[in-house]
Amino acid sequence: MKTLIKNGTVLTAEGEFRGDILLNGESIAAVGSGIPAEADEIIDAEGKYVMPGGVDQHVHFSFTYKGSKVRGFETSNAAAVGGTTTVLEFVNQVRGKGLIESIEDYRKTDADGISMVDYGFHVVMTDPRDEVIDEIPQLAKAGYPTMKLFMPYKGMFFHADDDAILKALYKGREAGVTVMVHAENADMIDVMTKKLIAEGKTAPYYHAVSRPPVVEAEATRRAIYMAQMADAPLYVVHVTCKEALEEIKKAYQNGQPIYGETCAHYLVLDEQDLAKPGFEGAKYVCSPALRTQEHRDALWEAIERKWINAVSSDHCGFDYEKQKHMGYGEGNSFADIPNGAPSLQNRLNILWTYGVETGRLSKSRFVDLMATQPAKINGLKKKGRLAPGCDGDVVIFDPAYRGTMSVKNNLEGVDYCPFEGFEQKGRPETVFLRGQKIVENGSYIGSKGQGKFVAGEPFGAAYGDSAK
Ligand code: URP
Ligand code: ZN
Ligand code: ZN
């Protein structure tokens, strides 16, 4: 099957030009202008942008909080209609199992034959026994060259102490496995949480009070020092505040290979959303917590200046009624509310509407942040770019579309949308996954199981741009 997309404005991380793209089978066959019109389907993209399919390097289809689990890969068509054609899922190591065994068991039952976009995995090390540490180099050979450690969540099985982080950094460095950290100080949160609950401050808003920016800045700095000692790259996920950004910037300037991402919701939502009437604030409980305008301004500046390398979703599909309400009522508190927010579908829409359309973000940097850099960082050589030989993952984006973000037009399978009522300018109109059309006129038309596993190559982070 050959598809020719003609007369669009081709957008890449380097710039834009008016041109055509030819898809042949699963790949991009040609990018240029005046490509001869010999194809099974010819699409006129006049007035539209043609860009690489998005790569969302931070999604949760298996995260479980106090026994409650998010929606899984059966909702990955939400990624497709949002213009994302590859997702990277965090899989917890199962106690008693190895790292690769944990990923592959999960993959067989929960992703293969189900996912509607391409997918890869980061493993979350939860059981850092010596033989598990020794297994780390094998991750790179198996196509899983990234692993995550959770610095907060004290008392939960996936919390990692400094001992585990340092050992992972040393071992990862040997084989090209990049260590990622969720950087928040577990003890600071724990002490503050207990104090607030003892004072009767149990409402969702106190989630933010229990984990202020200093909690994130301290852990970010500590992780950076550990990476410095191990002489290893470090990837800091979901950076939210100016203090943590300062730590990352300083490390870059010292020549350390430090990479950071932020997420769509930290760019547009506010700490005050946690104070919405009734229990509605629970919809906005995610970690780190939402911040204020001064932090959002710092994040927008950081993404344009390349102090931050990617914008992910940190998608976490918990229902409001059934799951967020675990923190409601007598004897419960904000600490019982499952952490995380659904945002898989609106990642590109938020970045375009509130970044490109407001002039805060150039169009080429938009492509870089949502596709090109996350592909590089994770060693996905055929993703995130429009070049011959790359996978035919392409979005035709209509900048003239006007709409409203709402749970009513959302495929995430959750009963709320954190961006409810937000204005939307532009949308992914047509989406191709490896040459096959999976979204047409904004609607999903693909099929379950169409997504394939995609292996990452070692030390993808080393190919990414560092801050200038
Ligand atoms: O609140 C969040 N971010 N939930 C998902 C798990 C994590 O911490 O990344
Ligand atoms: Zn996290
Ligand atoms: Zn996360």
Short mmCIF file of C-alpha atoms in Angstrom, two decimals, residues 182-185 189 205-220 237-245 262-275 284 286-299:
data_model
loop_
_atom_site.label_atom_id
_atom_site.label_comp_id
_atom_site.label_asym_id
_atom_site.label_seq_id
_atom_site.Cartn_x
_atom_site.Cartn_y
_atom_site.Cartn_z
CA HIS A 182 10.74 10.31 39.96
CA ALA A 183 12.46 12.89 42.14
CA GLU A 184 10.67 13.73 45.39
CA ASN A 185 11.97 13.26 48.94
CA ILE A 189 6.42 13.99 52.22
CA TYR A 205 -5.73 20.48 48.43
CA TYR A 206 -3.36 19.30 51.18
CA HIS A 207 -1.79 16.89 48.70
CA ALA A 208 0.06 19.95 47.32
CA VAL A 209 0.92 21.23 50.82
CA SER A 210 2.41 17.84 51.69
CA ARG A 211 4.88 17.98 48.78
CA PRO A 212 5.99 21.57 48.02
CA PRO A 213 8.68 22.40 45.42
CA VAL A 214 11.53 21.99 47.93
CA VAL A 215 10.66 18.28 48.17
CA GLU A 216 11.21 17.92 44.42
CA ALA A 217 14.28 20.17 44.32
CA GLU A 218 16.04 18.25 47.10
CA ALA A 219 15.52 14.88 45.43
CA THR A 220 16.48 16.24 42.00
CA VAL A 237 10.82 12.56 34.80
CA HIS A 238 7.97 15.03 35.31
CA VAL A 239 9.88 18.15 36.35
CA THR A 240 7.38 20.70 37.68
CA CYS A 241 9.08 23.60 39.49
CA LYS A 242 11.67 26.28 39.00
CA GLU A 243 13.86 25.04 41.85
CA ALA A 244 14.24 21.58 40.23
CA LEU A 245 14.83 23.25 36.87
CA THR A 262 7.75 17.88 31.97
CA CYS A 263 4.13 16.91 31.33
CA ALA A 264 1.19 18.65 29.67
CA HIS A 265 -0.79 19.16 32.88
CA TYR A 266 2.08 20.97 34.65
CA LEU A 267 2.03 23.54 31.84
CA VAL A 268 -1.62 24.52 32.18
CA LEU A 269 -3.17 23.33 35.47
CA ASP A 270 -2.81 25.06 38.84
CA GLU A 271 -2.40 24.11 42.50
CA GLN A 272 -5.75 25.86 43.06
CA ASP A 273 -7.46 23.16 40.98
CA LEU A 274 -6.90 20.94 44.02
CA ALA A 275 -9.06 23.33 46.04
CA TYR A 284 -6.01 16.85 40.14
CA CYS A 286 -0.89 13.76 40.85
CA SER A 287 2.72 13.64 41.91
CA PRO A 288 4.64 15.88 41.97
CA ALA A 289 1.75 18.21 42.75
CA LEU A 290 0.40 20.91 40.44
CA ARG A 291 2.18 24.26 40.91
CA THR A 292 1.53 27.98 40.44
CA GLN A 293 1.92 30.44 37.55
CA GLU A 294 5.55 31.31 38.33
CA HIS A 295 6.52 27.63 37.97
CA ARG A 296 4.52 27.27 34.75
CA ASP A 297 6.31 30.32 33.33
CA ALA A 298 9.65 28.73 34.22
CA LEU A 299 8.62 25.46 32.57
#
